[in-house]
Coordinates of C-alpha atoms and ligand atoms in Angstrom, one line a residue:
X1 CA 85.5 144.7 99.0
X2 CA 87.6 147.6 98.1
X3 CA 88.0 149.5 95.0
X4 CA 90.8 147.9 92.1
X5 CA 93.0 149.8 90.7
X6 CA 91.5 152.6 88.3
X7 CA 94.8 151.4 85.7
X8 CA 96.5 148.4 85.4
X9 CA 98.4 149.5 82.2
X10 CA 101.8 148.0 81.5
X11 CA 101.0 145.0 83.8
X12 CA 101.2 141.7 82.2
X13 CA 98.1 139.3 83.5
X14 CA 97.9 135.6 83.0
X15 CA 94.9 133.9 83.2
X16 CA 94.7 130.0 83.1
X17 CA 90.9 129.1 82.6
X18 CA 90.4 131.6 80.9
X19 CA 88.1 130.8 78.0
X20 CA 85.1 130.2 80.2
X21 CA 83.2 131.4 83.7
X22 CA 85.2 133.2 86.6
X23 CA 88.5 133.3 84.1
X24 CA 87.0 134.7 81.3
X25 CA 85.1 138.0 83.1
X26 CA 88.5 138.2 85.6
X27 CA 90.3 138.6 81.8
X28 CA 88.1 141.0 81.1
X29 CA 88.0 142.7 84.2
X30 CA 91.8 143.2 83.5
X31 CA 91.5 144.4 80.2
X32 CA 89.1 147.1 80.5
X33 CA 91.6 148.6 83.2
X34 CA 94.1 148.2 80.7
X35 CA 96.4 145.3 81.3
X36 CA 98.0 143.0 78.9
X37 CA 95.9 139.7 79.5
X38 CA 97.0 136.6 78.4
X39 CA 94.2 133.7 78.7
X40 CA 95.1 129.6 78.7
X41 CA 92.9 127.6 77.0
X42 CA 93.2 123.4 76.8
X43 CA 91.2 124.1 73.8
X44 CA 92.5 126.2 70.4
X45 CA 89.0 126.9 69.5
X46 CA 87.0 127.5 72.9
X47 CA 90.0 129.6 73.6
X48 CA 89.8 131.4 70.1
X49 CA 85.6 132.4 70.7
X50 CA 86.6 133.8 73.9
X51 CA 89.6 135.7 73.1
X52 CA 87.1 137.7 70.8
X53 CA 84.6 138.0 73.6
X54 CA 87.1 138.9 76.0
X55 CA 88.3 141.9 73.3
X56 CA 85.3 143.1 72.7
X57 CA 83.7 143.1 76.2
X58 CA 86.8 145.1 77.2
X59 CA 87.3 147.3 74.4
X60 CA 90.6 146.1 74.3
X61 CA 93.4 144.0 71.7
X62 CA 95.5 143.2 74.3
X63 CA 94.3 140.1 74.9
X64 CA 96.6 137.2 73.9
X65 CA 95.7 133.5 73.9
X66 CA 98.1 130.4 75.1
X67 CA 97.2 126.8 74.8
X68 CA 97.7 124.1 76.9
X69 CA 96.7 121.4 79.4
X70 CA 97.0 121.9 82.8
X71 CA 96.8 118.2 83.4
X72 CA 99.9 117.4 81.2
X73 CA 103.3 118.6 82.7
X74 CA 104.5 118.4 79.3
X75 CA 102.0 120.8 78.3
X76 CA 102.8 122.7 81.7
X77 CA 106.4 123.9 80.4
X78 CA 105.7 124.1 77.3
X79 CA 103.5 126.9 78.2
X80 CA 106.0 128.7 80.3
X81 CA 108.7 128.3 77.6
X82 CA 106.3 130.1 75.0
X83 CA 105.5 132.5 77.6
X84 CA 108.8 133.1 78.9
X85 CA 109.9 133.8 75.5
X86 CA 106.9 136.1 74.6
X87 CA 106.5 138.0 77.7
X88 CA 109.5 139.8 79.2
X89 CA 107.1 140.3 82.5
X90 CA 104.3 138.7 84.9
X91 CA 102.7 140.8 87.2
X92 CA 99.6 138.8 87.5
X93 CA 99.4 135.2 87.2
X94 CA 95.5 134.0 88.2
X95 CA 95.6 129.6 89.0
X96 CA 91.7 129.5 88.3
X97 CA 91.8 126.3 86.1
X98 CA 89.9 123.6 87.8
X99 CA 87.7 121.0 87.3
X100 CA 85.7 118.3 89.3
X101 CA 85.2 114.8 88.1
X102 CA 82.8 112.0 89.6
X103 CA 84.6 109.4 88.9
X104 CA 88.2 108.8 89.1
X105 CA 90.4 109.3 86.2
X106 CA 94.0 109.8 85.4
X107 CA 96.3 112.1 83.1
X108 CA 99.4 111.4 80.4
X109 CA 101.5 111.4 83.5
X110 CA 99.4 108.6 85.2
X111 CA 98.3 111.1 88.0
X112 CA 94.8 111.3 89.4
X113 CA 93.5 114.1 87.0
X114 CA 91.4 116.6 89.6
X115 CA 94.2 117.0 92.0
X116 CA 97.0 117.0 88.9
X117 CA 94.6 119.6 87.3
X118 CA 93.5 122.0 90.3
X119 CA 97.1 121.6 92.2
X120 CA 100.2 120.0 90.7
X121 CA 99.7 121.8 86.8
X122 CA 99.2 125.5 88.8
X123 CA 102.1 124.6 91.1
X124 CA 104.2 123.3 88.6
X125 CA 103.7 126.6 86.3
X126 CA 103.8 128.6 89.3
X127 CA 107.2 127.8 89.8
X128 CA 108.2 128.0 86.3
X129 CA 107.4 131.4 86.3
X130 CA 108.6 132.8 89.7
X131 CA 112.0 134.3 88.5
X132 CA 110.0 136.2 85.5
X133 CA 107.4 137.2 88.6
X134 CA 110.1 137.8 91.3
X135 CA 111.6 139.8 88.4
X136 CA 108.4 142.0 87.8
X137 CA 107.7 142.9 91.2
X138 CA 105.7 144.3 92.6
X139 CA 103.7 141.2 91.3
X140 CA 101.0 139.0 92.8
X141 CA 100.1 134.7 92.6
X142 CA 96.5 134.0 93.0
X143 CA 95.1 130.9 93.6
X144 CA 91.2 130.1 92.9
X145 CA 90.3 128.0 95.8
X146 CA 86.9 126.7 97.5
X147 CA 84.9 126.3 99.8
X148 CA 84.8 122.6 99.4
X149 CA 88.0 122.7 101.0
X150 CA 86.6 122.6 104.6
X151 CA 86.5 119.7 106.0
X152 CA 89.0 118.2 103.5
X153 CA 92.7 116.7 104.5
X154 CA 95.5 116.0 102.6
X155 CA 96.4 111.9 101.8
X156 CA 99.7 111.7 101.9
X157 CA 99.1 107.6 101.7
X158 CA 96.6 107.9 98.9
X159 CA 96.9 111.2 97.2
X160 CA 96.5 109.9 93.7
X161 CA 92.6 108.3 95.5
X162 CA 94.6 104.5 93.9
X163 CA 92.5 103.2 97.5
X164 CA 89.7 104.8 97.9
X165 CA 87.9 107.2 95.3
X166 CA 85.5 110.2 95.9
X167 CA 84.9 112.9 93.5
X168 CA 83.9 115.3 96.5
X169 CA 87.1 114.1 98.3
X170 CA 89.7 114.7 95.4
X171 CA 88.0 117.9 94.6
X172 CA 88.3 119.5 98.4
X173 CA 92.1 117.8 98.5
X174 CA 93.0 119.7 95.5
X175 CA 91.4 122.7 96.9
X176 CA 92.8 122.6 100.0
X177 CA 96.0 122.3 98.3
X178 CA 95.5 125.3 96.9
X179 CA 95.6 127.1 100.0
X180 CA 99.1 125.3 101.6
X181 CA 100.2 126.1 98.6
X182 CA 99.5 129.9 98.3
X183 CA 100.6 129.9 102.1
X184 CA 103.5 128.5 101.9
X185 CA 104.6 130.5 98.6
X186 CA 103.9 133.6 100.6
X187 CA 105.9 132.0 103.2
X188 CA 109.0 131.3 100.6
X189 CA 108.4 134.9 98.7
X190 CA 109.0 136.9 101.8
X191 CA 110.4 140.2 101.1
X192 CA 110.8 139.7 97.4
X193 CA 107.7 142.3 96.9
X194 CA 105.6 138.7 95.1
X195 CA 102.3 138.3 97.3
X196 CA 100.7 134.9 96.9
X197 CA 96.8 134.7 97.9
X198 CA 93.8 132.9 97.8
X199 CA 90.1 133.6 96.7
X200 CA 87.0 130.8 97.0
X201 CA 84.8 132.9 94.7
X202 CA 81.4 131.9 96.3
X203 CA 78.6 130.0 94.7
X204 CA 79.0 130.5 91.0
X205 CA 76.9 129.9 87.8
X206 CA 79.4 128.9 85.5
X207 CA 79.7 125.5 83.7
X208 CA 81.9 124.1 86.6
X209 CA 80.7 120.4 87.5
X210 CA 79.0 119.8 84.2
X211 CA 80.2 116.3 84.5
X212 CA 78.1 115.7 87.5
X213 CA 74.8 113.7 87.0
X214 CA 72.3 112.9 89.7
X215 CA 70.8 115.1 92.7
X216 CA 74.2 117.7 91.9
X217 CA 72.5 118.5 88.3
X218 CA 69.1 118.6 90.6
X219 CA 70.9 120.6 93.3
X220 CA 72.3 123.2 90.5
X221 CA 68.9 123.4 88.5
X222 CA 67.4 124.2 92.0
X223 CA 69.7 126.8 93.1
X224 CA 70.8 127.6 89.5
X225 CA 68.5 131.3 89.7
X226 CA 70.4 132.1 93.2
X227 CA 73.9 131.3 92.3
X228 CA 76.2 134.5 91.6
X229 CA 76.9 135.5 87.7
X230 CA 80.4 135.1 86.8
X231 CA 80.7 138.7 86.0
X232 CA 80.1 139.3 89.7
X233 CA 82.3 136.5 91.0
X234 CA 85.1 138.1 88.9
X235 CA 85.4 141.6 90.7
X236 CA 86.7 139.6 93.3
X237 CA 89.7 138.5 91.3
X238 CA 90.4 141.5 89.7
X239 CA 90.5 143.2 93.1
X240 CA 93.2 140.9 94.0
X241 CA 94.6 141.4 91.0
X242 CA 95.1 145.2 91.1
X243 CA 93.7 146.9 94.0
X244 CA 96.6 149.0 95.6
X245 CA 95.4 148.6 99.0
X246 CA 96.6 144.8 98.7
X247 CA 99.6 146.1 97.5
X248 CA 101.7 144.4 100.2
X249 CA 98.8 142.3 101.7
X250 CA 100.0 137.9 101.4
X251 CA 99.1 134.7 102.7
X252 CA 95.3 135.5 103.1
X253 CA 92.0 133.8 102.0
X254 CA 89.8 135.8 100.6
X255 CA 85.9 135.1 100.2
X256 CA 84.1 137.2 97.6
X257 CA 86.5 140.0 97.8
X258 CA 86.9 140.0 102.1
X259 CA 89.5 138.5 104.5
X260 CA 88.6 135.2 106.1
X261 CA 89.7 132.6 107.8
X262 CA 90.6 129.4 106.4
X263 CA 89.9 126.0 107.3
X264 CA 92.5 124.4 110.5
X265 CA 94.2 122.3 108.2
X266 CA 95.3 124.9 105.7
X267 CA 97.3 126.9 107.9
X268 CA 99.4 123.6 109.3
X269 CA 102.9 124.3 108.2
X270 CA 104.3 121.0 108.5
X271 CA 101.5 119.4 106.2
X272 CA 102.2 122.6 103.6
X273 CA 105.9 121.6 103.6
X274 CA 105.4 118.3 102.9
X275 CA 103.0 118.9 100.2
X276 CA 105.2 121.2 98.8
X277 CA 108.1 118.7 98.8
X278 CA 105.7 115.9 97.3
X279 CA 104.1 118.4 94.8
X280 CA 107.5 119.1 93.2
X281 CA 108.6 115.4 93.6
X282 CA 105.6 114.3 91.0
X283 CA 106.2 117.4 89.0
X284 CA 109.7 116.4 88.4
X285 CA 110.6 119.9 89.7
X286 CA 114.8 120.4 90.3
Ligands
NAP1 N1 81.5 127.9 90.0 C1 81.6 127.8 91.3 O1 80.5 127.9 92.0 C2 82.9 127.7 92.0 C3 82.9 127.7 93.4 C4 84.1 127.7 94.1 C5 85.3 127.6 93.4 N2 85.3 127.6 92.0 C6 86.6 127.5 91.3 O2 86.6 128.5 90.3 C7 87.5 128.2 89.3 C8 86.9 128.5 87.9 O3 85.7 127.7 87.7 P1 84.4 128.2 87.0 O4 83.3 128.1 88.0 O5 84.7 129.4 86.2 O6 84.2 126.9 86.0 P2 84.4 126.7 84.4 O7 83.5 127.7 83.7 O8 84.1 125.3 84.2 O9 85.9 127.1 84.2 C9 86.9 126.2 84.5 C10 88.0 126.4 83.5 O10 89.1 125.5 83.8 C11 89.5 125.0 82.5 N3 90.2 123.7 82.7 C12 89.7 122.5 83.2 N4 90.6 121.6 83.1 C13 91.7 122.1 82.4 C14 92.9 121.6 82.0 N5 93.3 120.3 82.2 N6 93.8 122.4 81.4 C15 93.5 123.7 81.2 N7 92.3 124.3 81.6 C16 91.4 123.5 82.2 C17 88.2 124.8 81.8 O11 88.4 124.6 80.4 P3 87.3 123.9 79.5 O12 86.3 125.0 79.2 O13 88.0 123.3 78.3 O14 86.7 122.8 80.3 C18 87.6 126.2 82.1 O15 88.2 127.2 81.2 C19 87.8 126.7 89.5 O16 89.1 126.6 90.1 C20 86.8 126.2 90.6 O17 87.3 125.2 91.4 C21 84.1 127.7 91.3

């Protein structure tokens, strides 16, 4: 991994996930070079205790929070709206919400709440907030992705898992939807000075999964000591965020920082397209 930027000042970050693990050190990360970070927060007061955490581990006050529910497209616009009328530039938006639940269970909308959270709210808020980004560029989308996306596929005949439910399987869907998703936005942003890419952060001790029971609470207490801190995993994201040598670097997966290949499926076009035609079909996007 190269070196970030030694000054992100007068760059306007936003951070969704950002009261807890990887979001919450990449929001400091940002602030201690000196960006404006704005953190999202579906909770006032988790996102309150780390707003203060985040200004004092960065020396910095500007550190703004926004709340809302990624899961909710209500809550989704909302968010851009106050944004939009707050912020009069986006240089940085970091999709790092995400969640995995084992069992299956659905939003306000009706939709299958891990892909609705980890895909359709970032997509949806994505595209809310491209003129304002196409508008601040140079500027640069990234998606927080996995490795739990190999071996995955996309159900177009049972996206919403209505057949057949797997916790592991909706959570590598979403997160290979991450990746068509950042591909084909790079695709779409072409020469508008926007890059869109991808990070799986590596093996992270964070509080992700803490609704999984059984031999994955075993598997984490075993590994637990091994697993990367998310201060660590977070100097991938801020190099994404701000290093110039990525300047006009898009479409890529990165893994802890470096270049790598993603799984086959990610980089089929067609399946990409589709997605992103059924993506803005259940966000209600025009
Ligand atoms: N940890 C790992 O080993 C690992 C590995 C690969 C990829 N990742 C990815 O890294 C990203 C960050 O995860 P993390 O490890 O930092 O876990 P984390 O500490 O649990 O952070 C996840 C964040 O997403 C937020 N979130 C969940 N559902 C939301 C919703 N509906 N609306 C708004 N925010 C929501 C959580 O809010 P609450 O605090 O309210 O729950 C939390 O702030 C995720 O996308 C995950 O898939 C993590």
């Amino acid at each position: 991994m190269g070196q970030p930027a030694s000054s992100m000042k007068g760059r306007v970050c936003l951070v969704t996930g950002g009261n807890s693990g990887i979001g919450k050190e990449t929001a400091v990360g940002l602030a201690r070079l000196g960006a404006t970070v704005i953190i999202v927060s579906r909770d006032r007061v988790k996102g309150e205790t780390a707003l203060s955490e985040i200004k004092r581990k960065s020396e910095s006050q500007s550190v703004d929070l926004m709340v809302a529910d990624l899961s909710s497209m209500q809550s989704v616009h909302q968010l851009a709206q106050e944004f939009l009328a707050k912020y009069p530039k986006l240089h940085v938006l970091v999709n790092n919400a995400g969640i995995f639940l084992p069992k299956r269970m659905v939003t306000v909308d009706g939709l299958e709440t891990t892909f609705t959270t980890n895909h359709l709210g970032h997509f949806l808020l994505t595209n809310l907030l491209l003129d304002r980004i196409k508008a601040s560029a140079p500027s640069r989308v990234i998606n927080i992705t996995s490795d739990a996306h190999k071996g995955a596929e996309i159900d177009f005949d049972d996206l919403m898992g209505e057949k057949k439910f797997s916790g592991f399987k909706a959570y590598g869907q979403s997160k290979l939807a991450n990746i068509l998703f950042t591909y084909e936005l790079a695709r779409r942003l072409g020469g508008t000075g926007v890059t869109a890419n991808c990070l799986h952060p590596g093996l992270v001790r964070t509080g992700f999964g803490k609704d999984v029971v059984g031999l994955m609470t075993f598997v984490v207490r075993v590994v637990g000591p091994f697993m990367m801190s998310p201060e660590k995993a977070a100097r991938a994201a801020v190099y994404l965020a701000s290093s110039p040598e990525l300047e006009s670097v898009t479409g890529k997966h990165f893994v802890k920082g470096k270049e790598e290949y993603s799984s086959r499926e990610s980089f089929d076009q067609t399946t990409a397209e589709r997605l992103w035609q059924v993506s803005a079909e259940l966000t209600s996007l025009s």
